[in-house]
Amino acid sequence: MSTLEAVRPRNLMSRERPAYKHPHHTQKAFEILNQMRRECLLCDVVLIADTTEILAHKVVLSSCSQYFYAMFTGDLAEAKSDRITLQEIDPAALVQLIDFMYTSEVNVTEENVQVLLPAANILQMTEVRDACCEFLQSQLHPSNCIGIRAFADLHACTDLLQYSQTYIEQHFVDVVQHDEFLSLPSSEVAKMISSDRLTVTSEEQVYEAVMMWVQHNRTTREDFLADLLEHVRLPLVTHEYLIQRVDEEPLIKISSRCKDFLIEALKFHLLRSEQKAAYKSPRTLPRTPRGLPKVLLVIGGQAPKAIKSVESYDFKEGKWSTLAEMPSRRCRCGVAVVSGKVYAVGGFNGSLRVRTVDMYDPMKDVWTSCPSMEARRSTLGVAVLNSVIYAVGGFDGSSGLDTAECFDVRTEEWRTIANMSTRRSSVGVGVLGGHLFAVGGYDGASRQCLSSVECYNPQLDTWTSVVEMSCHRSGAGVGVVDGLLYAVGGHDGPLVRKSVEMFNSETSTWSQVADMHLCRRNAGVVANGGYLFVVGGDDGTSNLGSVECYDPKINTWTLLTSNMMTGRSYAGVSVIDRPML
């Protein structure tokens, strides 16, 4: 009897078994190879960068780098050499890259990324190059994004280049506040402001960026003003701003080309609507921003008590997830986003109306405290205008407020601005055409829900009344899409509304749009990608976990198929770039 027959079970048909594979074989083998390298065993090449010498095995280098594969398997002289000098590679970066070949690990930091990425490029180690690009992408900030874009362009990192370019366009208002922008040559400034994809709330912001750049070194730059102003879409600037600011600018007055652009803009404002539509000029085309991948944040709220949890909805994936909780419970707060940071302002902690402010860093998934407001405010309205956070109205625990204040994130200081004409708690706030609009709310003095609307001019520090809504709305959500302001839901006493109306500042009129699927008050409202999203709220009897999306092109509301994990009202909402966590 053969040995095989002896081990084969009787009366059973032979079955093929899969080949045995040890799950840690490769890792173990490379650990031993690395140990051999450190002990100088069987090494057959010495790599030299500057004065640094590194022993290695040609077969390992060739298996991990196309650069070395071509070098050691071709007809080059280095194929037979045991000492290779590598030009233009940082010695410390080379050490890290060789370590990576043996260990599959590399630590990318702020200190080494600028030498590690070029070295990985030269050695055609795409995994390390991609890790460096991902690190730089996670570090993007208005203060460094221009430099990162230039670095990506220099080293042909296409994805990082495209991402950083989009980041600059989307954060243009914040980017121009930093030294990188002020140090750009005129040709780069012109290229930046000519982009159709700049994200600005008004064209005034582009004009002001140009003037800031010129004034930074007026003596050498004022001759470039006309070339830059050609790319500013002055006809889209408000008539008031053209008269009060542009026409009064001394540098505009002394340039015939600049005056021509101003005259074109003023004439455009005199045209009828149908004439404006037919007017052909690159300066009258609205900008069409292209966004980075986005997520929706839902911060705190009542469920039914004040909570501190934070949920995130990935628009691309259609999934909800949780993020770091706030330091304390908070509902009825306002939320603002400046330079990629999220600010939760005021609100109610379950026992007290608060003046505190917490800031969330999406890249680190952490919350930190910021300077507090001057007044306690819950059910306030919050919005961002020219990178300044405005806190409007609210309730301080004893009465509704007609006061407002603003926070400059650069100086970290709050200051009081002009009072509104009416006390407004549960007020909605939006930004339109460089102005702040306070919509509806509740007047505690007269104990009535409001249909009135006030407009704040930051240049004059004044509030003025505008045309009222068609109905009373307290606790309405406010959002802006394509230059139109929407007042969503809200209530008038016990009546909770599903109706929505839209304000056109050019015609100074309100008009009805399609109703939501559900009645909602105290819901969060935010715009993204040309759509309006309404999040949670309550219907008068219970909190809602659903989200509705409005498409203004077809005047239709759609319920998202995925609800929040926690139904909540009085939550703060915002849209941010998807964090690289």
mmCIF file with all atom_site columns, C-alpha atoms in Angstrom, residues 54-211:
data_model
loop_
_atom_site.group_PDB
_atom_site.id
_atom_site.type_symbol
_atom_site.label_atom_id
_atom_site.label_alt_id
_atom_site.label_comp_id
_atom_site.label_asym_id
_atom_site.label_entity_id
_atom_site.label_seq_id
_atom_site.pdbx_PDB_ins_code
_atom_site.Cartn_x
_atom_site.Cartn_y
_atom_site.Cartn_z
_atom_site.occupancy
_atom_site.B_iso_or_equiv
_atom_site.pdbx_formal_charge
_atom_site.auth_seq_id
_atom_site.auth_comp_id
_atom_site.auth_asym_id
_atom_site.auth_atom_id
_atom_site.pdbx_PDB_model_num
ATOM 1   C CA . ILE A 1 54  ? 22.603  53.718 2.731   1.00 0.00 ? 54  ILE A CA 1
ATOM 2   C CA . LEU A 1 55  ? 23.073  49.975 2.267   1.00 0.00 ? 55  LEU A CA 1
ATOM 3   C CA . ALA A 1 56  ? 20.291  48.049 0.537   1.00 0.00 ? 56  ALA A CA 1
ATOM 4   C CA . HIS A 1 57  ? 19.369  45.080 -1.634  1.00 0.00 ? 57  HIS A CA 1
ATOM 5   C CA . LYS A 1 58  ? 18.930  45.736 -5.354  1.00 0.00 ? 58  LYS A CA 1
ATOM 6   C CA . VAL A 1 59  ? 16.091  43.247 -5.622  1.00 0.00 ? 59  VAL A CA 1
ATOM 7   C CA . VAL A 1 60  ? 14.102  45.036 -2.898  1.00 0.00 ? 60  VAL A CA 1
ATOM 8   C CA . LEU A 1 61  ? 14.726  48.446 -4.446  1.00 0.00 ? 61  LEU A CA 1
ATOM 9   C CA . SER A 1 62  ? 13.677  47.168 -7.865  1.00 0.00 ? 62  SER A CA 1
ATOM 10  C CA . SER A 1 63  ? 10.484  45.613 -6.535  1.00 0.00 ? 63  SER A CA 1
ATOM 11  C CA . CYS A 1 64  ? 9.367   48.871 -4.911  1.00 0.00 ? 64  CYS A CA 1
ATOM 12  C CA . SER A 1 65  ? 10.533  51.509 -7.392  1.00 0.00 ? 65  SER A CA 1
ATOM 13  C CA . GLN A 1 66  ? 10.237  51.657 -11.170 1.00 0.00 ? 66  GLN A CA 1
ATOM 14  C CA . TYR A 1 67  ? 13.217  54.009 -11.130 1.00 0.00 ? 67  TYR A CA 1
ATOM 15  C CA . PHE A 1 68  ? 15.466  51.372 -9.563  1.00 0.00 ? 68  PHE A CA 1
ATOM 16  C CA . TYR A 1 69  ? 13.918  48.565 -11.647 1.00 0.00 ? 69  TYR A CA 1
ATOM 17  C CA . ALA A 1 70  ? 14.926  50.368 -14.831 1.00 0.00 ? 70  ALA A CA 1
ATOM 18  C CA . MET A 1 71  ? 18.350  51.127 -13.408 1.00 0.00 ? 71  MET A CA 1
ATOM 19  C CA . PHE A 1 72  ? 19.244  47.601 -12.288 1.00 0.00 ? 72  PHE A CA 1
ATOM 20  C CA . THR A 1 73  ? 17.641  45.522 -15.040 1.00 0.00 ? 73  THR A CA 1
ATOM 21  C CA . GLY A 1 74  ? 18.708  47.555 -18.063 1.00 0.00 ? 74  GLY A CA 1
ATOM 22  C CA . ASP A 1 75  ? 21.963  48.274 -19.862 1.00 0.00 ? 75  ASP A CA 1
ATOM 23  C CA . LEU A 1 76  ? 22.955  51.207 -17.667 1.00 0.00 ? 76  LEU A CA 1
ATOM 24  C CA . ALA A 1 77  ? 26.360  51.184 -16.004 1.00 0.00 ? 77  ALA A CA 1
ATOM 25  C CA . GLU A 1 78  ? 24.662  51.346 -12.609 1.00 0.00 ? 78  GLU A CA 1
ATOM 26  C CA . ALA A 1 79  ? 23.281  47.833 -13.139 1.00 0.00 ? 79  ALA A CA 1
ATOM 27  C CA . LYS A 1 80  ? 26.711  46.395 -12.341 1.00 0.00 ? 80  LYS A CA 1
ATOM 28  C CA . SER A 1 81  ? 27.815  49.042 -9.883  1.00 0.00 ? 81  SER A CA 1
ATOM 29  C CA . ASP A 1 82  ? 27.664  48.533 -6.132  1.00 0.00 ? 82  ASP A CA 1
ATOM 30  C CA . ARG A 1 83  ? 27.794  52.285 -5.353  1.00 0.00 ? 83  ARG A CA 1
ATOM 31  C CA . ILE A 1 84  ? 25.133  54.598 -6.791  1.00 0.00 ? 84  ILE A CA 1
ATOM 32  C CA . THR A 1 85  ? 25.178  58.368 -6.370  1.00 0.00 ? 85  THR A CA 1
ATOM 33  C CA . LEU A 1 86  ? 21.703  59.943 -6.520  1.00 0.00 ? 86  LEU A CA 1
ATOM 34  C CA . GLN A 1 87  ? 21.576  63.581 -7.517  1.00 0.00 ? 87  GLN A CA 1
ATOM 35  C CA . GLU A 1 88  ? 18.896  66.081 -6.407  1.00 0.00 ? 88  GLU A CA 1
ATOM 36  C CA . ILE A 1 89  ? 17.475  63.852 -3.687  1.00 0.00 ? 89  ILE A CA 1
ATOM 37  C CA . ASP A 1 90  ? 17.389  65.025 -0.102  1.00 0.00 ? 90  ASP A CA 1
ATOM 38  C CA . PRO A 1 91  ? 19.407  62.606 2.083   1.00 0.00 ? 91  PRO A CA 1
ATOM 39  C CA . ALA A 1 92  ? 16.838  62.497 4.901   1.00 0.00 ? 92  ALA A CA 1
ATOM 40  C CA . ALA A 1 93  ? 14.045  61.882 2.397   1.00 0.00 ? 93  ALA A CA 1
ATOM 41  C CA . LEU A 1 94  ? 16.027  59.052 0.803   1.00 0.00 ? 94  LEU A CA 1
ATOM 42  C CA . VAL A 1 95  ? 16.470  57.393 4.198   1.00 0.00 ? 95  VAL A CA 1
ATOM 43  C CA . GLN A 1 96  ? 12.713  57.550 4.769   1.00 0.00 ? 96  GLN A CA 1
ATOM 44  C CA . LEU A 1 97  ? 11.936  56.163 1.326   1.00 0.00 ? 97  LEU A CA 1
ATOM 45  C CA . ILE A 1 98  ? 14.309  53.221 1.703   1.00 0.00 ? 98  ILE A CA 1
ATOM 46  C CA . ASP A 1 99  ? 12.804  52.519 5.123   1.00 0.00 ? 99  ASP A CA 1
ATOM 47  C CA . PHE A 1 100 ? 9.357   52.559 3.481   1.00 0.00 ? 100 PHE A CA 1
ATOM 48  C CA . MET A 1 101 ? 10.437  49.945 0.932   1.00 0.00 ? 101 MET A CA 1
ATOM 49  C CA . TYR A 1 102 ? 11.263  47.547 3.730   1.00 0.00 ? 102 TYR A CA 1
ATOM 50  C CA . THR A 1 103 ? 8.536   48.463 6.243   1.00 0.00 ? 103 THR A CA 1
ATOM 51  C CA . SER A 1 104 ? 5.635   49.934 4.171   1.00 0.00 ? 104 SER A CA 1
ATOM 52  C CA . GLU A 1 105 ? 5.463   52.826 6.673   1.00 0.00 ? 105 GLU A CA 1
ATOM 53  C CA . VAL A 1 106 ? 6.349   56.504 6.307   1.00 0.00 ? 106 VAL A CA 1
ATOM 54  C CA . ASN A 1 107 ? 5.515   59.433 8.544   1.00 0.00 ? 107 ASN A CA 1
ATOM 55  C CA . VAL A 1 108 ? 4.560   62.498 6.505   1.00 0.00 ? 108 VAL A CA 1
ATOM 56  C CA . THR A 1 109 ? 4.834   65.774 8.450   1.00 0.00 ? 109 THR A CA 1
ATOM 57  C CA . GLU A 1 110 ? 4.889   69.520 7.851   1.00 0.00 ? 110 GLU A CA 1
ATOM 58  C CA . GLU A 1 111 ? 8.661   69.408 8.262   1.00 0.00 ? 111 GLU A CA 1
ATOM 59  C CA . ASN A 1 112 ? 9.448   66.710 5.683   1.00 0.00 ? 112 ASN A CA 1
ATOM 60  C CA . VAL A 1 113 ? 6.670   66.800 3.071   1.00 0.00 ? 113 VAL A CA 1
ATOM 61  C CA . GLN A 1 114 ? 8.419   69.378 0.879   1.00 0.00 ? 114 GLN A CA 1
ATOM 62  C CA . VAL A 1 115 ? 11.471  67.149 0.415   1.00 0.00 ? 115 VAL A CA 1
ATOM 63  C CA . LEU A 1 116 ? 9.726   63.780 0.667   1.00 0.00 ? 116 LEU A CA 1
ATOM 64  C CA . LEU A 1 117 ? 7.293   64.370 -2.197  1.00 0.00 ? 117 LEU A CA 1
ATOM 65  C CA . PRO A 1 118 ? 9.932   65.433 -4.792  1.00 0.00 ? 118 PRO A CA 1
ATOM 66  C CA . ALA A 1 119 ? 12.137  62.495 -3.828  1.00 0.00 ? 119 ALA A CA 1
ATOM 67  C CA . ALA A 1 120 ? 9.206   60.072 -4.145  1.00 0.00 ? 120 ALA A CA 1
ATOM 68  C CA . ASN A 1 121 ? 8.478   61.565 -7.549  1.00 0.00 ? 121 ASN A CA 1
ATOM 69  C CA . ILE A 1 122 ? 12.030  61.022 -8.764  1.00 0.00 ? 122 ILE A CA 1
ATOM 70  C CA . LEU A 1 123 ? 12.089  57.425 -7.546  1.00 0.00 ? 123 LEU A CA 1
ATOM 71  C CA . GLN A 1 124 ? 8.580   56.852 -8.967  1.00 0.00 ? 124 GLN A CA 1
ATOM 72  C CA . MET A 1 125 ? 7.207   55.720 -5.628  1.00 0.00 ? 125 MET A CA 1
ATOM 73  C CA . THR A 1 126 ? 3.584   56.655 -6.268  1.00 0.00 ? 126 THR A CA 1
ATOM 74  C CA . GLU A 1 127 ? 2.265   55.390 -2.940  1.00 0.00 ? 127 GLU A CA 1
ATOM 75  C CA . VAL A 1 128 ? 4.446   57.814 -0.969  1.00 0.00 ? 128 VAL A CA 1
ATOM 76  C CA . ARG A 1 129 ? 3.784   60.635 -3.404  1.00 0.00 ? 129 ARG A CA 1
ATOM 77  C CA . ASP A 1 130 ? 0.042   60.093 -2.984  1.00 0.00 ? 130 ASP A CA 1
ATOM 78  C CA . ALA A 1 131 ? 0.413   60.013 0.810   1.00 0.00 ? 131 ALA A CA 1
ATOM 79  C CA . CYS A 1 132 ? 2.207   63.368 0.635   1.00 0.00 ? 132 CYS A CA 1
ATOM 80  C CA . CYS A 1 133 ? -0.533  64.807 -1.560  1.00 0.00 ? 133 CYS A CA 1
ATOM 81  C CA . GLU A 1 134 ? -3.229  63.600 0.820   1.00 0.00 ? 134 GLU A CA 1
ATOM 82  C CA . PHE A 1 135 ? -1.352  65.199 3.712   1.00 0.00 ? 135 PHE A CA 1
ATOM 83  C CA . LEU A 1 136 ? -1.058  68.529 1.896   1.00 0.00 ? 136 LEU A CA 1
ATOM 84  C CA . GLN A 1 137 ? -4.727  68.374 0.949   1.00 0.00 ? 137 GLN A CA 1
ATOM 85  C CA . SER A 1 138 ? -5.648  67.915 4.604   1.00 0.00 ? 138 SER A CA 1
ATOM 86  C CA . GLN A 1 139 ? -3.541  70.978 5.487   1.00 0.00 ? 139 GLN A CA 1
ATOM 87  C CA . LEU A 1 140 ? -5.198  73.330 2.997   1.00 0.00 ? 140 LEU A CA 1
ATOM 88  C CA . HIS A 1 141 ? -6.084  76.657 4.576   1.00 0.00 ? 141 HIS A CA 1
ATOM 89  C CA . PRO A 1 142 ? -6.748  80.134 3.154   1.00 0.00 ? 142 PRO A CA 1
ATOM 90  C CA . SER A 1 143 ? -3.303  81.183 4.367   1.00 0.00 ? 143 SER A CA 1
ATOM 91  C CA . ASN A 1 144 ? -1.352  78.447 2.520   1.00 0.00 ? 144 ASN A CA 1
ATOM 92  C CA . CYS A 1 145 ? -3.483  77.166 -0.367  1.00 0.00 ? 145 CYS A CA 1
ATOM 93  C CA . ILE A 1 146 ? -1.798  79.326 -3.032  1.00 0.00 ? 146 ILE A CA 1
ATOM 94  C CA . GLY A 1 147 ? 1.603   77.964 -2.036  1.00 0.00 ? 147 GLY A CA 1
ATOM 95  C CA . ILE A 1 148 ? 0.323   74.380 -2.000  1.00 0.00 ? 148 ILE A CA 1
ATOM 96  C CA . ARG A 1 149 ? -1.177  74.872 -5.456  1.00 0.00 ? 149 ARG A CA 1
ATOM 97  C CA . ALA A 1 150 ? 2.175   76.131 -6.777  1.00 0.00 ? 150 ALA A CA 1
ATOM 98  C CA . PHE A 1 151 ? 3.973   73.183 -5.143  1.00 0.00 ? 151 PHE A CA 1
ATOM 99  C CA . ALA A 1 152 ? 1.517   70.724 -6.709  1.00 0.00 ? 152 ALA A CA 1
ATOM 100 C CA . ASP A 1 153 ? 1.965   72.331 -10.115 1.00 0.00 ? 153 ASP A CA 1
ATOM 101 C CA . LEU A 1 154 ? 5.756   72.190 -9.842  1.00 0.00 ? 154 LEU A CA 1
ATOM 102 C CA . HIS A 1 155 ? 5.710   68.471 -9.092  1.00 0.00 ? 155 HIS A CA 1
ATOM 103 C CA . ALA A 1 156 ? 2.890   67.502 -11.490 1.00 0.00 ? 156 ALA A CA 1
ATOM 104 C CA . CYS A 1 157 ? 0.531   66.353 -8.727  1.00 0.00 ? 157 CYS A CA 1
ATOM 105 C CA . THR A 1 158 ? -2.590  66.666 -10.850 1.00 0.00 ? 158 THR A CA 1
ATOM 106 C CA . ASP A 1 159 ? -5.233  65.749 -8.280  1.00 0.00 ? 159 ASP A CA 1
ATOM 107 C CA . LEU A 1 160 ? -3.743  67.998 -5.594  1.00 0.00 ? 160 LEU A CA 1
ATOM 108 C CA . LEU A 1 161 ? -3.401  70.832 -8.112  1.00 0.00 ? 161 LEU A CA 1
ATOM 109 C CA . GLN A 1 162 ? -7.048  70.562 -9.110  1.00 0.00 ? 162 GLN A CA 1
ATOM 110 C CA . TYR A 1 163 ? -8.239  70.254 -5.520  1.00 0.00 ? 163 TYR A CA 1
ATOM 111 C CA . SER A 1 164 ? -6.204  73.233 -4.298  1.00 0.00 ? 164 SER A CA 1
ATOM 112 C CA . GLN A 1 165 ? -7.361  75.340 -7.247  1.00 0.00 ? 165 GLN A CA 1
ATOM 113 C CA . THR A 1 166 ? -10.976 74.545 -6.414  1.00 0.00 ? 166 THR A CA 1
ATOM 114 C CA . TYR A 1 167 ? -10.269 75.286 -2.748  1.00 0.00 ? 167 TYR A CA 1
ATOM 115 C CA . ILE A 1 168 ? -8.889  78.719 -3.671  1.00 0.00 ? 168 ILE A CA 1
ATOM 116 C CA . GLU A 1 169 ? -11.918 79.493 -5.815  1.00 0.00 ? 169 GLU A CA 1
ATOM 117 C CA . GLN A 1 170 ? -14.333 78.385 -3.127  1.00 0.00 ? 170 GLN A CA 1
ATOM 118 C CA . HIS A 1 171 ? -12.558 80.203 -0.282  1.00 0.00 ? 171 HIS A CA 1
ATOM 119 C CA . PHE A 1 172 ? -11.625 83.267 -2.332  1.00 0.00 ? 172 PHE A CA 1
ATOM 120 C CA . VAL A 1 173 ? -12.992 85.770 0.212   1.00 0.00 ? 173 VAL A CA 1
ATOM 121 C CA . ASP A 1 174 ? -10.762 84.317 2.939   1.00 0.00 ? 174 ASP A CA 1
ATOM 122 C CA . VAL A 1 175 ? -7.744  83.638 0.715   1.00 0.00 ? 175 VAL A CA 1
ATOM 123 C CA . VAL A 1 176 ? -7.376  87.294 -0.289  1.00 0.00 ? 176 VAL A CA 1
ATOM 124 C CA . GLN A 1 177 ? -6.937  88.289 3.361   1.00 0.00 ? 177 GLN A CA 1
ATOM 125 C CA . HIS A 1 178 ? -3.558  86.552 3.584   1.00 0.00 ? 178 HIS A CA 1
ATOM 126 C CA . ASP A 1 179 ? 0.004   87.346 2.536   1.00 0.00 ? 179 ASP A CA 1
ATOM 127 C CA . GLU A 1 180 ? 0.163   84.696 -0.199  1.00 0.00 ? 180 GLU A CA 1
ATOM 128 C CA . PHE A 1 181 ? -2.460  86.569 -2.204  1.00 0.00 ? 181 PHE A CA 1
ATOM 129 C CA . LEU A 1 182 ? -0.923  89.979 -1.549  1.00 0.00 ? 182 LEU A CA 1
ATOM 130 C CA . SER A 1 183 ? 2.440   88.665 -2.772  1.00 0.00 ? 183 SER A CA 1
ATOM 131 C CA . LEU A 1 184 ? 1.149   87.330 -6.095  1.00 0.00 ? 184 LEU A CA 1
ATOM 132 C CA . PRO A 1 185 ? 2.244   88.944 -9.384  1.00 0.00 ? 185 PRO A CA 1
ATOM 133 C CA . SER A 1 186 ? -0.456  90.815 -11.287 1.00 0.00 ? 186 SER A CA 1
ATOM 134 C CA . SER A 1 187 ? -0.749  88.049 -13.890 1.00 0.00 ? 187 SER A CA 1
ATOM 135 C CA . GLU A 1 188 ? -1.687  85.509 -11.215 1.00 0.00 ? 188 GLU A CA 1
ATOM 136 C CA . VAL A 1 189 ? -4.196  87.882 -9.619  1.00 0.00 ? 189 VAL A CA 1
ATOM 137 C CA . ALA A 1 190 ? -5.794  88.435 -13.040 1.00 0.00 ? 190 ALA A CA 1
ATOM 138 C CA . LYS A 1 191 ? -5.969  84.696 -13.645 1.00 0.00 ? 191 LYS A CA 1
ATOM 139 C CA . MET A 1 192 ? -7.588  84.134 -10.267 1.00 0.00 ? 192 MET A CA 1
ATOM 140 C CA . ILE A 1 193 ? -10.279 86.817 -10.486 1.00 0.00 ? 193 ILE A CA 1
ATOM 141 C CA . SER A 1 194 ? -11.178 85.964 -14.078 1.00 0.00 ? 194 SER A CA 1
ATOM 142 C CA . SER A 1 195 ? -12.371 82.509 -13.039 1.00 0.00 ? 195 SER A CA 1
ATOM 143 C CA . ASP A 1 196 ? -16.081 81.874 -13.492 1.00 0.00 ? 196 ASP A CA 1
ATOM 144 C CA . ARG A 1 197 ? -15.949 79.548 -10.504 1.00 0.00 ? 197 ARG A CA 1
ATOM 145 C CA . LEU A 1 198 ? -15.122 82.051 -7.755  1.00 0.00 ? 198 LEU A CA 1
ATOM 146 C CA . THR A 1 199 ? -17.418 81.640 -4.780  1.00 0.00 ? 199 THR A CA 1
ATOM 147 C CA . VAL A 1 200 ? -18.444 85.143 -3.696  1.00 0.00 ? 200 VAL A CA 1
ATOM 148 C CA . THR A 1 201 ? -21.659 86.425 -2.197  1.00 0.00 ? 201 THR A CA 1
ATOM 149 C CA . SER A 1 202 ? -21.306 89.628 -4.199  1.00 0.00 ? 202 SER A CA 1
ATOM 150 C CA . GLU A 1 203 ? -18.997 90.970 -6.892  1.00 0.00 ? 203 GLU A CA 1
ATOM 151 C CA . GLU A 1 204 ? -18.041 93.750 -4.476  1.00 0.00 ? 204 GLU A CA 1
ATOM 152 C CA . GLN A 1 205 ? -15.775 91.199 -2.796  1.00 0.00 ? 205 GLN A CA 1
ATOM 153 C CA . VAL A 1 206 ? -13.766 90.728 -6.000  1.00 0.00 ? 206 VAL A CA 1
ATOM 154 C CA . TYR A 1 207 ? -13.429 94.495 -6.456  1.00 0.00 ? 207 TYR A CA 1
ATOM 155 C CA . GLU A 1 208 ? -12.259 94.908 -2.862  1.00 0.00 ? 208 GLU A CA 1
ATOM 156 C CA . ALA A 1 209 ? -9.698  92.114 -3.276  1.00 0.00 ? 209 ALA A CA 1
ATOM 157 C CA . VAL A 1 210 ? -8.227  93.905 -6.298  1.00 0.00 ? 210 VAL A CA 1
ATOM 158 C CA . MET A 1 211 ? -8.051  97.225 -4.451  1.00 0.00 ? 211 MET A CA 1
#
